[in-house]
PDB file of C-alpha atoms (C1' of nucleotides) in Angstrom:
ATOM      1  CA  MET A   1      32.666  48.901  39.352  1.00 64.00           C
ATOM      2  CA  PRO A   2      31.214  50.517  42.331  1.00 92.00           C
ATOM      3  CA  GLU A   3      32.125  49.137  45.952  1.00 95.00           C
ATOM      4  CA  LEU A   4      30.667  50.292  49.155  1.00 97.00           C
ATOM      5  CA  PRO A   5      32.122  54.276  48.862  1.00 95.00           C
ATOM      6  CA  GLU A   6      30.724  54.767  45.380  1.00 95.00           C
ATOM      7  CA  VAL A   7      27.248  53.317  46.373  1.00 97.00           C
ATOM      8  CA  GLU A   8      27.283  55.512  49.526  1.00 97.00           C
ATOM      9  CA  SER A   9      28.182  58.258  47.660  1.00 95.00           C
ATOM     10  CA  LEU A  10      25.549  57.566  45.417  1.00 96.00           C
ATOM     11  CA  ARG A  11      23.072  57.333  48.002  1.00 97.00           C
ATOM     12  CA  SER A  12      23.833  60.416  49.916  1.00 96.00           C
ATOM     13  CA  LEU A  13      23.856  62.548  46.474  1.00 95.00           C
ATOM     14  CA  LEU A  14      20.298  60.840  45.464  1.00 97.00           C
ATOM     15  CA  ASP A  15      18.694  61.414  49.080  1.00 97.00           C
ATOM     16  CA  ARG A  16      19.441  64.960  48.598  1.00 96.00           C
ATOM     17  CA  SER A  17      18.444  65.323  45.022  1.00 96.00           C
ATOM     18  CA  VAL A  18      15.410  62.999  44.448  1.00 97.00           C
ATOM     19  CA  ALA A  19      14.008  62.400  47.804  1.00 98.00           C
ATOM     20  CA  GLY A  20      10.222  64.367  47.894  1.00 98.00           C
ATOM     21  CA  ARG A  21      10.060  63.859  44.347  1.00 98.00           C
ATOM     22  CA  THR A  22       7.306  61.653  42.641  1.00 98.00           C
ATOM     23  CA  ILE A  23       7.755  59.227  39.788  1.00 98.00           C
ATOM     24  CA  VAL A  24       5.537  60.369  36.803  1.00 98.00           C
ATOM     25  CA  GLY A  25       6.578  57.917  34.444  1.00 97.00           C
ATOM     26  CA  GLY A  26       9.663  56.289  32.732  1.00 96.00           C
ATOM     27  CA  ARG A  27      10.443  52.937  30.889  1.00 95.00           C
ATOM     28  CA  ILE A  28      12.345  49.643  31.294  1.00 94.00           C
ATOM     29  CA  GLY A  29      14.810  48.877  28.705  1.00 92.00           C
ATOM     30  CA  LYS A  30      13.973  45.521  26.649  1.00 88.00           C
ATOM     31  CA  LYS A  31      17.462  43.797  27.100  1.00 87.00           C
ATOM     32  CA  PRO A  32      17.390  41.945  30.720  1.00 81.00           C
ATOM     33  CA  LEU A  33      19.729  42.563  33.337  1.00 85.00           C
ATOM     34  CA  ARG A  34      22.287  39.254  33.574  1.00 76.00           C
ATOM     35  CA  ARG A  35      21.731  38.543  37.179  1.00 69.00           C
ATOM     36  CA  ARG A  36      18.210  39.503  37.759  1.00 68.00           C
ATOM     37  CA  VAL A  37      15.276  40.034  35.079  1.00 64.00           C
ATOM     38  CA  THR A  38      14.221  43.128  35.337  1.00 69.00           C
ATOM     39  CA  ARG A  39      10.352  43.304  34.535  1.00 83.00           C
ATOM     40  CA  ASP A  40       8.616  46.287  33.358  1.00 90.00           C
ATOM     41  CA  PHE A  41       7.463  48.123  36.742  1.00 95.00           C
ATOM     42  CA  ILE A  42       7.305  51.601  35.572  1.00 96.00           C
ATOM     43  CA  ALA A  43       2.962  51.078  36.045  1.00 97.00           C
ATOM     44  CA  ASP A  44       3.658  50.292  39.760  1.00 97.00           C
ATOM     45  CA  VAL A  45       6.031  53.058  40.670  1.00 97.00           C
ATOM     46  CA  LYS A  46       3.959  55.742  38.840  1.00 98.00           C
ATOM     47  CA  GLY A  47       2.433  58.259  41.052  1.00 98.00           C
ATOM     48  CA  ARG A  48       4.607  56.916  43.900  1.00 98.00           C
ATOM     49  CA  ARG A  49       6.949  59.451  45.805  1.00 98.00           C
ATOM     50  CA  ILE A  50      10.626  58.955  46.655  1.00 98.00           C
ATOM     51  CA  GLU A  51      10.637  58.861  50.484  1.00 98.00           C
ATOM     52  CA  ARG A  52      14.244  58.384  51.095  1.00 98.00           C
ATOM     53  CA  VAL A  53      17.221  56.298  49.580  1.00 98.00           C
ATOM     54  CA  ALA A  54      19.141  54.042  51.720  1.00 98.00           C
ATOM     55  CA  ARG A  55      21.826  51.604  51.149  1.00 98.00           C
ATOM     56  CA  ARG A  56      22.599  48.021  52.261  1.00 97.00           C
ATOM     57  CA  ALA A  57      26.183  46.916  51.397  1.00 98.00           C
ATOM     58  CA  LYS A  58      26.620  47.658  47.424  1.00 97.00           C
ATOM     59  CA  TYR A  59      22.785  47.469  47.272  1.00 97.00           C
ATOM     60  CA  LEU A  60      21.106  51.035  46.811  1.00 97.00           C
ATOM     61  CA  LEU A  61      17.256  51.113  48.228  1.00 98.00           C
ATOM     62  CA  ILE A  62      15.166  53.709  47.004  1.00 98.00           C
ATOM     63  CA  GLU A  63      12.164  53.618  49.276  1.00 98.00           C
ATOM     64  CA  LEU A  64       8.717  54.626  47.636  1.00 98.00           C
ATOM     65  CA  SER A  65       5.563  55.522  49.043  1.00 98.00           C
ATOM     66  CA  GLY A  66       3.102  52.712  49.766  1.00 98.00           C
ATOM     67  CA  GLY A  67       5.666  50.485  50.847  1.00 98.00           C
ATOM     68  CA  LEU A  68       7.510  49.554  48.064  1.00 97.00           C
ATOM     69  CA  VAL A  69      11.388  49.774  47.322  1.00 97.00           C
ATOM     70  CA  ILE A  70      13.267  49.761  44.334  1.00 97.00           C
ATOM     71  CA  VAL A  71      16.537  47.494  44.920  1.00 96.00           C
ATOM     72  CA  ALA A  72      19.421  48.442  42.536  1.00 96.00           C
ATOM     73  CA  HIS A  73      22.828  46.933  42.484  1.00 96.00           C
ATOM     74  CA  LEU A  74      25.397  48.303  40.145  1.00 96.00           C
ATOM     75  CA  GLY A  75      27.401  45.388  39.218  1.00 96.00           C
ATOM     76  CA  MET A  76      30.678  45.879  37.546  1.00 95.00           C
ATOM     77  CA  SER A  77      29.884  48.609  35.322  1.00 95.00           C
ATOM     78  CA  GLY A  78      26.532  49.860  36.422  1.00 95.00           C
ATOM     79  CA  SER A  79      25.757  53.801  37.377  1.00 95.00           C
ATOM     80  CA  ILE A  80      22.651  55.561  38.070  1.00 96.00           C
ATOM     81  CA  THR A  81      22.652  59.161  36.863  1.00 95.00           C
ATOM     82  CA  HIS A  82      20.422  62.109  37.749  1.00 95.00           C
ATOM     83  CA  ARG A  83      19.824  64.319  34.624  1.00 93.00           C
ATOM     84  CA  ASP A  84      17.734  67.331  33.962  1.00 88.00           C
ATOM     85  CA  ALA A  85      15.620  67.388  30.741  1.00 78.00           C
ATOM     86  CA  VAL A  86      18.375  69.078  28.808  1.00 77.00           C
ATOM     87  CA  ALA A  87      21.085  67.443  30.225  1.00 76.00           C
ATOM     88  CA  GLY A  88      23.258  64.928  27.913  1.00 83.00           C
ATOM     89  CA  SER A  89      24.045  61.502  28.503  1.00 88.00           C
ATOM     90  CA  PHE A  90      26.923  61.968  30.762  1.00 88.00           C
ATOM     91  CA  GLY A  91      29.324  60.069  28.364  1.00 87.00           C
ATOM     92  CA  LEU A  92      27.426  56.727  28.845  1.00 90.00           C
ATOM     93  CA  ASP A  93      26.306  55.134  25.937  1.00 93.00           C
ATOM     94  CA  PRO A  94      22.373  55.144  25.821  1.00 93.00           C
ATOM     95  CA  LYS A  95      22.264  51.790  24.203  1.00 94.00           C
ATOM     96  CA  HIS A  96      22.832  50.605  27.792  1.00 95.00           C
ATOM     97  CA  ASP A  97      20.462  52.587  29.604  1.00 95.00           C
ATOM     98  CA  HIS A  98      18.174  49.713  31.359  1.00 95.00           C
ATOM     99  CA  ALA A  99      15.797  52.020  32.933  1.00 96.00           C
ATOM    100  CA  GLU A 100      14.773  55.323  33.350  1.00 96.00           C
ATOM    101  CA  PHE A 101      12.328  57.290  35.741  1.00 97.00           C
ATOM    102  CA  ALA A 102      10.807  60.424  34.994  1.00 97.00           C
ATOM    103  CA  LEU A 103      10.232  62.634  38.004  1.00 98.00           C
ATOM    104  CA  ASP A 104       7.870  65.360  38.772  1.00 97.00           C
ATOM    105  CA  ASN A 105      10.233  68.329  38.529  1.00 97.00           C
ATOM    106  CA  GLY A 106      10.853  67.269  34.803  1.00 96.00           C
ATOM    107  CA  THR A 107      14.325  65.518  35.995  1.00 96.00           C
ATOM    108  CA  ARG A 108      15.028  61.699  35.584  1.00 96.00           C
ATOM    109  CA  LEU A 109      16.838  58.950  37.266  1.00 97.00           C
ATOM    110  CA  VAL A 110      18.587  56.739  34.577  1.00 96.00           C
ATOM    111  CA  PHE A 111      20.121  53.461  35.284  1.00 96.00           C
ATOM    112  CA  ASN A 112      23.070  52.422  32.935  1.00 95.00           C
ATOM    113  CA  ASP A 113      25.164  49.085  32.921  1.00 95.00           C
ATOM    114  CA  PRO A 114      27.012  48.210  29.802  1.00 95.00           C
ATOM    115  CA  ARG A 115      27.613  44.616  31.126  1.00 95.00           C
ATOM    116  CA  ARG A 116      24.647  43.988  32.568  1.00 95.00           C
ATOM    117  CA  PHE A 117      25.821  42.429  35.867  1.00 95.00           C
ATOM    118  CA  GLY A 118      23.671  44.721  37.746  1.00 94.00           C
ATOM    119  CA  ILE A 119      20.354  44.096  39.339  1.00 94.00           C
ATOM    120  CA  LEU A 120      17.293  46.309  39.475  1.00 94.00           C
ATOM    121  CA  ARG A 121      14.164  45.035  40.880  1.00 93.00           C
ATOM    122  CA  LEU A 122      10.957  46.499  42.584  1.00 95.00           C
ATOM    123  CA  MET A 123       9.969  44.914  46.108  1.00 93.00           C
ATOM    124  CA  ASP A 124       7.561  45.505  48.859  1.00 95.00           C
ATOM    125  CA  ARG A 125       9.567  46.634  51.745  1.00 94.00           C
ATOM    126  CA  ALA A 126       7.954  44.269  54.138  1.00 94.00           C
ATOM    127  CA  SER A 127       9.385  41.419  52.296  1.00 92.00           C
ATOM    128  CA  LEU A 128      13.012  42.965  51.694  1.00 92.00           C
ATOM    129  CA  SER A 129      14.546  40.681  54.543  1.00 87.00           C
ATOM    130  CA  THR A 130      13.420  37.580  52.404  1.00 89.00           C
ATOM    131  CA  LEU A 131      15.586  38.749  49.500  1.00 89.00           C
ATOM    132  CA  LYS A 132      18.122  35.991  49.312  1.00 88.00           C
ATOM    133  CA  GLU A 133      21.180  38.227  48.283  1.00 90.00           C
ATOM    134  CA  LEU A 134      20.428  40.784  51.278  1.00 95.00           C
ATOM    135  CA  SER A 135      19.790  37.982  53.897  1.00 94.00           C
ATOM    136  CA  ALA A 136      23.137  36.601  53.197  1.00 94.00           C
ATOM    137  CA  LEU A 137      25.027  39.694  53.950  1.00 97.00           C
ATOM    138  CA  GLY A 138      27.422  39.995  56.673  1.00 97.00           C
ATOM    139  CA  PRO A 139      27.718  43.084  59.005  1.00 98.00           C
ATOM    140  CA  GLU A 140      28.200  46.609  57.530  1.00 98.00           C
ATOM    141  CA  PRO A 141      31.949  47.444  57.532  1.00 98.00           C
ATOM    142  CA  LEU A 142      31.117  51.053  59.199  1.00 98.00           C
ATOM    143  CA  GLY A 143      28.688  49.564  61.793  1.00 97.00           C
ATOM    144  CA  SER A 144      29.640  48.646  65.472  1.00 97.00           C
ATOM    145  CA  ASP A 145      29.069  44.993  65.196  1.00 96.00           C
ATOM    146  CA  PHE A 146      32.210  44.583  62.738  1.00 98.00           C
ATOM    147  CA  THR A 147      34.917  44.376  65.222  1.00 98.00           C
ATOM    148  CA  ALA A 148      38.284  42.819  65.727  1.00 98.00           C
ATOM    149  CA  ASP A 149      36.619  39.694  67.774  1.00 98.00           C
ATOM    150  CA  TYR A 150      34.360  39.113  64.918  1.00 98.00           C
ATOM    151  CA  LEU A 151      36.867  39.104  62.266  1.00 98.00           C
ATOM    152  CA  ALA A 152      39.148  36.909  64.147  1.00 98.00           C
ATOM    153  CA  ASP A 153      36.365  34.525  64.761  1.00 98.00           C
ATOM    154  CA  LYS A 154      35.398  34.484  61.124  1.00 98.00           C
ATOM    155  CA  ALA A 155      39.261  33.936  60.295  1.00 98.00           C
ATOM    156  CA  ARG A 156      39.734  31.111  62.646  1.00 97.00           C
ATOM    157  CA  GLY A 157      40.240  28.023  60.970  1.00 97.00           C
ATOM    158  CA  ARG A 158      40.092  29.250  57.317  1.00 98.00           C
ATOM    159  CA  LYS A 159      42.290  28.450  54.650  1.00 97.00           C
ATOM    160  CA  VAL A 160      41.002  31.291  52.534  1.00 98.00           C
ATOM    161  CA  ALA A 161      43.447  34.276  51.649  1.00 98.00           C
ATOM    162  CA  ILE A 162      42.835  37.135  53.669  1.00 98.00           C
ATOM    163  CA  LYS A 163      41.849  39.379  50.887  1.00 98.00           C
ATOM    164  CA  ASN A 164      39.220  36.862  49.780  1.00 98.00           C
ATOM    165  CA  LEU A 165      37.741  36.498  53.403  1.00 98.00           C
ATOM    166  CA  LEU A 166      37.525  40.441  53.245  1.00 98.00           C
ATOM    167  CA  MET A 167      35.893  40.538  49.784  1.00 98.00           C
ATOM    168  CA  ASP A 168      33.165  37.579  50.818  1.00 98.00           C
ATOM    169  CA  GLN A 169      30.351  39.728  51.527  1.00 98.00           C
ATOM    170  CA  ARG A 170      28.789  37.145  54.160  1.00 97.00           C
ATOM    171  CA  ILE A 171      31.723  38.219  56.240  1.00 98.00           C
ATOM    172  CA  VAL A 172      31.670  41.902  55.767  1.00 98.00           C
ATOM    173  CA  ALA A 173      29.328  43.467  53.087  1.00 97.00           C
ATOM    174  CA  GLY A 174      30.918  46.114  50.920  1.00 97.00           C
ATOM    175  CA  VAL A 175      34.582  45.560  50.480  1.00 98.00           C
ATOM    176  CA  GLY A 176      35.421  45.156  46.875  1.00 97.00           C
ATOM    177  CA  ASN A 177      38.670  44.447  44.909  1.00 97.00           C
ATOM    178  CA  ILE A 178      40.100  48.093  45.007  1.00 96.00           C
ATOM    179  CA  TYR A 179      39.558  48.700  48.726  1.00 97.00           C
ATOM    180  CA  ALA A 180      40.654  45.168  49.806  1.00 98.00           C
ATOM    181  CA  SER A 181      44.150  46.036  48.481  1.00 98.00           C
ATOM    182  CA  GLU A 182      44.015  49.272  50.102  1.00 98.00           C
ATOM    183  CA  ILE A 183      43.007  47.877  53.193  1.00 98.00           C
ATOM    184  CA  LEU A 184      45.579  45.303  53.582  1.00 98.00           C
ATOM    185  CA  LEU A 185      48.396  47.647  52.867  1.00 98.00           C
ATOM    186  CA  ARG A 186      47.300  50.026  55.592  1.00 98.00           C
ATOM    187  CA  ALA A 187      47.257  46.828  57.897  1.00 98.00           C
ATOM    188  CA  GLY A 188      50.619  45.754  56.561  1.00 98.00           C
ATOM    189  CA  VAL A 189      49.188  42.248  55.729  1.00 98.00           C
ATOM    190  CA  ARG A 190      50.104  40.522  52.353  1.00 98.00           C
ATOM    191  CA  PRO A 191      46.618  39.686  50.268  1.00 98.00           C
ATOM    192  CA  THR A 192      47.643  36.300  49.852  1.00 97.00           C
ATOM    193  CA  ARG A 193      47.953  35.410  53.671  1.00 98.00           C
ATOM    194  CA  ARG A 194      45.820  32.617  54.771  1.00 97.00           C
ATOM    195  CA  SER A 195      43.207  33.772  57.054  1.00 98.00           C
ATOM    196  CA  ALA A 196      43.864  31.302  59.926  1.00 98.00           C
ATOM    197  CA  ARG A 197      47.666  32.265  60.007  1.00 98.00           C
ATOM    198  CA  VAL A 198      47.035  36.094  60.439  1.00 98.00           C
ATOM    199  CA  THR A 199      47.884  37.092  63.805  1.00 98.00           C
ATOM    200  CA  ARG A 200      45.499  38.610  66.037  1.00 98.00           C
ATOM    201  CA  ALA A 201      47.488  41.873  66.278  1.00 98.00           C
ATOM    202  CA  GLU A 202      47.416  41.790  62.422  1.00 98.00           C
ATOM    203  CA  ILE A 203      43.376  41.392  62.428  1.00 98.00           C
ATOM    204  CA  GLU A 204      43.206  44.243  64.745  1.00 98.00           C
ATOM    205  CA  ARG A 205      44.852  46.328  62.277  1.00 98.00           C
ATOM    206  CA  ILE A 206      42.709  45.041  59.584  1.00 98.00           C
ATOM    207  CA  ALA A 207      39.524  45.493  61.430  1.00 98.00           C
ATOM    208  CA  LYS A 208      40.760  49.318  62.154  1.00 98.00           C
ATOM    209  CA  ALA A 209      41.842  49.686  58.351  1.00 98.00           C
ATOM    210  CA  VAL A 210      38.476  48.613  56.851  1.00 98.00           C
ATOM    211  CA  PRO A 211      36.105  51.342  58.311  1.00 98.00           C
ATOM    212  CA  GLN A 212      39.315  53.865  57.967  1.00 98.00           C
ATOM    213  CA  VAL A 213      39.886  53.390  54.121  1.00 97.00           C
ATOM    214  CA  LEU A 214      35.862  53.022  53.356  1.00 97.00           C
ATOM    215  CA  GLY A 215      35.276  56.019  55.260  1.00 97.00           C
ATOM    216  CA  GLU A 216      38.125  58.427  53.672  1.00 96.00           C
ATOM    217  CA  ALA A 217      36.920  57.020  50.282  1.00 95.00           C
ATOM    218  CA  ILE A 218      33.226  58.085  51.168  1.00 95.00           C
ATOM    219  CA  GLU A 219      34.676  61.728  51.933  1.00 93.00           C
ATOM    220  CA  GLY A 220      36.580  61.625  48.559  1.00 90.00           C
ATOM    221  CA  ARG A 221      33.123  60.657  46.962  1.00 83.00           C
ATOM    222  CA  GLY A 222      34.502  57.350  46.018  1.00 86.00           C
ATOM    223  CA  THR A 223      37.150  56.411  43.523  1.00 83.00           C
ATOM    224  CA  THR A 224      37.060  56.597  39.777  1.00 77.00           C
ATOM    225  CA  PHE A 225      39.668  54.209  38.565  1.00 77.00           C
ATOM    226  CA  ARG A 226      38.477  53.977  34.908  1.00 71.00           C
ATOM    227  CA  ASN A 227      35.565  55.786  34.139  1.00 67.00           C
ATOM    228  CA  TYR A 228      33.052  55.565  37.071  1.00 69.00           C
ATOM    229  CA  LEU A 229      30.855  58.664  37.539  1.00 73.00           C
ATOM    230  CA  ASP A 230      28.574  59.632  40.186  1.00 80.00           C
ATOM    231  CA  SER A 231      24.811  60.586  39.843  1.00 85.00           C
ATOM    232  CA  ARG A 232      26.109  64.031  38.466  1.00 87.00           C
ATOM    233  CA  GLY A 233      28.289  62.740  35.717  1.00 80.00           C
ATOM    234  CA  GLU A 234      31.381  63.634  38.137  1.00 83.00           C
ATOM    235  CA  PRO A 235      34.348  61.159  39.013  1.00 82.00           C
ATOM    236  CA  GLY A 236      35.349  60.231  42.581  1.00 84.00           C
ATOM    237  CA  ARG A 237      37.998  62.056  44.088  1.00 86.00           C
ATOM    238  CA  PHE A 238      39.865  59.096  45.663  1.00 82.00           C
ATOM    239  CA  ALA A 239      41.495  57.734  43.025  1.00 78.00           C
ATOM    240  CA  THR A 240      44.272  59.794  43.556  1.00 78.00           C
ATOM    241  CA  LYS A 241      44.561  58.514  47.081  1.00 89.00           C
ATOM    242  CA  LEU A 242      45.246  54.909  46.043  1.00 93.00           C
ATOM    243  CA  LEU A 243      48.375  53.869  47.305  1.00 95.00           C
ATOM    244  CA  VAL A 244      48.822  50.259  46.072  1.00 96.00           C
ATOM    245  CA  TYR A 245      45.739  49.553  43.501  1.00 96.00           C
ATOM    246  CA  GLY A 246      46.738  49.861  39.909  1.00 95.00           C
ATOM    247  CA  ARG A 247      50.622  50.677  40.701  1.00 95.00           C
ATOM    248  CA  GLU A 248      52.491  47.652  39.831  1.00 96.00           C
ATOM    249  CA  GLY A 249      55.949  48.528  39.459  1.00 95.00           C
ATOM    250  CA  GLU A 250      55.577  52.001  41.006  1.00 95.00           C
ATOM    251  CA  SER A 251      57.596  52.854  44.253  1.00 96.00           C
ATOM    252  CA  CYS A 252      55.572  52.166  47.572  1.00 96.00           C
ATOM    253  CA  VAL A 253      54.717  55.871  48.750  1.00 95.00           C
ATOM    254  CA  LYS A 254      55.838  54.614  52.225  1.00 95.00           C
ATOM    255  CA  CYS A 255      59.234  52.910  51.571  1.00 97.00           C
ATOM    256  CA  GLY A 256      60.059  53.027  47.898  1.00 97.00           C
ATOM    257  CA  THR A 257      60.174  49.404  47.089  1.00 97.00           C
ATOM    258  CA  PRO A 258      58.297  48.330  43.907  1.00 97.00           C
ATOM    259  CA  ILE A 259      54.741  47.503  44.230  1.00 97.00           C
ATOM    260  CA  ARG A 260      53.669  44.026  43.052  1.00 96.00           C
ATOM    261  CA  ARG A 261      50.798  42.583  41.475  1.00 96.00           C
ATOM    262  CA  VAL A 262      49.491  39.157  42.002  1.00 96.00           C
ATOM    263  CA  ILE A 263      46.398  37.290  41.278  1.00 96.00           C
ATOM    264  CA  VAL A 264      44.230  35.980  44.484  1.00 97.00           C
ATOM    265  CA  GLY A 265      40.899  34.350  43.952  1.00 95.00           C
ATOM    266  CA  GLN A 266      41.107  35.380  40.004  1.00 95.00           C
ATOM    267  CA  ARG A 267      41.240  39.010  41.279  1.00 97.00           C
ATOM    268  CA  ALA A 268      44.319  41.453  40.451  1.00 97.00           C
ATOM    269  CA  SER A 269      45.788  42.174  43.643  1.00 97.00           C
ATOM    270  CA  PHE A 270      48.622  44.761  44.515  1.00 97.00           C
ATOM    271  CA  TYR A 271      50.754  44.990  47.633  1.00 98.00           C
ATOM    272  CA  CYS A 272      54.072  46.204  48.912  1.00 98.00           C
ATOM    273  CA  PRO A 273      56.615  43.348  49.737  1.00 97.00           C
ATOM    274  CA  LYS A 274      58.207  45.373  52.312  1.00 98.00           C
ATOM    275  CA  CYS A 275      55.478  47.065  54.100  1.00 98.00           C
ATOM    276  CA  GLN A 276      53.182  43.840  53.926  1.00 98.00           C
ATOM    277  CA  ARG A 277      54.117  40.584  55.510  1.00 97.00           C
TER     278      ARG A 277
ATOM    279  C1'  DC B   1      31.330  21.706  54.232  1.00 71.87           C
ATOM    280  C1'  DA B   2      35.295  24.854  52.509  1.00 71.87           C
ATOM    281  C1'  DG B   3      37.664  25.974  48.739  1.00 71.87           C
ATOM    282  C1'  DA B   4      38.642  26.604  43.592  1.00 71.87           C
ATOM    283  C1'  DT B   5      37.138  27.578  39.185  1.00 71.87           C
ATOM    284  C1'  DA B   6      33.934  28.827  35.467  1.00 71.87           C
ATOM    285  C1'  DA B   7      30.594  31.595  33.790  1.00 71.87           C
ATOM    286  C1'  DC B   8      27.814  35.573  33.007  1.00 71.87           C
ATOM    287  C1'  DC B   9      28.486  40.577  29.883  1.00 71.87           C
ATOM    288  C1'  DT B  10      30.605  44.646  26.934  1.00 71.87           C
ATOM    289  C1'  DG B  11      34.204  47.877  26.226  1.00 71.87           C
ATOM    290  C1'  DC B  12      38.988  49.260  26.038  1.00 71.87           C
ATOM    291  C1'  DG B  13      43.571  49.461  25.649  1.00 71.87           C
ATOM    292  C1'  DT B  14      47.728  47.340  23.992  1.00 71.87           C
ATOM    293  C1'  DG B  15      50.601  45.157  20.748  1.00 71.87           C
ATOM    294  C1'  DC B  16      51.403  42.724  16.372  1.00 71.87           C
TER     295       DC B  16
ATOM    296  C1'  DT C   1      43.375  49.742  10.223  1.00 71.87           C
ATOM    297  C1'  DG C   2      41.886  45.367  11.712  1.00 71.87           C
ATOM    298  C1'  DC C   3      42.193  41.917  14.810  1.00 71.87           C
ATOM    299  C1'  DA C   4      43.438  39.081  19.053  1.00 71.87           C
ATOM    300  C1'  DC C   5      44.076  39.112  23.438  1.00 71.87           C
ATOM    301  C1'  DG C   6      44.173  40.486  28.359  1.00 71.87           C
ATOM    302  C1'  DC C   7      41.685  43.258  31.364  1.00 71.87           C
ATOM    303  C1'  DA C   8      37.921  45.359  33.984  1.00 71.87           C
ATOM    304  C1'  DG C   9      35.665  48.192  40.821  1.00 71.87           C
ATOM    305  C1'  DG C  10      30.651  41.666  41.228  1.00 71.87           C
ATOM    306  C1'  DT C  11      28.552  37.677  42.169  1.00 71.87           C
ATOM    307  C1'  DT C  12      26.749  32.890  41.432  1.00 71.87           C
ATOM    308  C1'  DA C  13      26.617  28.045  39.944  1.00 71.87           C
ATOM    309  C1'  DT C  14      29.309  24.185  39.846  1.00 71.87           C
ATOM    310  C1'  DC C  15      32.611  21.486  40.317  1.00 71.87           C
ATOM    311  C1'  DT C  16      36.307  18.775  43.755  1.00 71.87           C
TER     312       DT C  16
END
DNA sequence: CAGATAACCTGCGTGC
DNA sequence: TGCACGCAGGTTATCT
């Protein structure tokens, strides 16, 4: 479920709550995650300290002492919750807990993912850059190398719909289905437009909207559209700020025109036919 | 090569 | 209540 803002919110919560703690034990579930088989690496992380929690695109990087790092991707339905010894399961079905790390203060980190599209693996920090999934990623959307010039260059000659271009992690890393619709509303561009046909002025508006929308979502601690919860079991606050996503038939907040829903690249997309051309 | 499509999973809401 | 169906915030494999 999570896109960049949800992962970044998780990162910052975890960095404050578990950095400095030592992993004293845990367990890895029997069912493998679908995208990457998770071997039982509890013995390898036991006794190591969590130095910091970082992020690259939608990947969470839990850096451990001794040069190891736990790479986690939440897929469509994953979450990582930080629970104390007496806390419940945060409403998550324990049968989808795939990993649990016990910390030296009696709390634990739990990776839960019903659909098992996520990734959880342990690697050497030094070999992180060789990880295929990470090395293919485009620039961070909140970084200085994601610019209108860059986006214009990537859009040039491309027939793919602009919304698909924004969701292509090799172009820019972190935009997912919800925020792509929100970004294009703010930029005033229909999601179906072929990338090569998007004008320079529109590209500039999109390049500006990307960090704006993602930044505001991070401030709101992400979006809870259905049931996503952060590491404390709390929903994100950005859901109330979604202006088009999930609002088919509702009036556009800017002009009152009914919001439309179309499928672009197999994904539901929402737009205002008047505000977006 | 770019682009389109199917596939990987489980759960939930809807309508009959 | 049960059941079929459509839908879900991601990514990859496999076609044309």
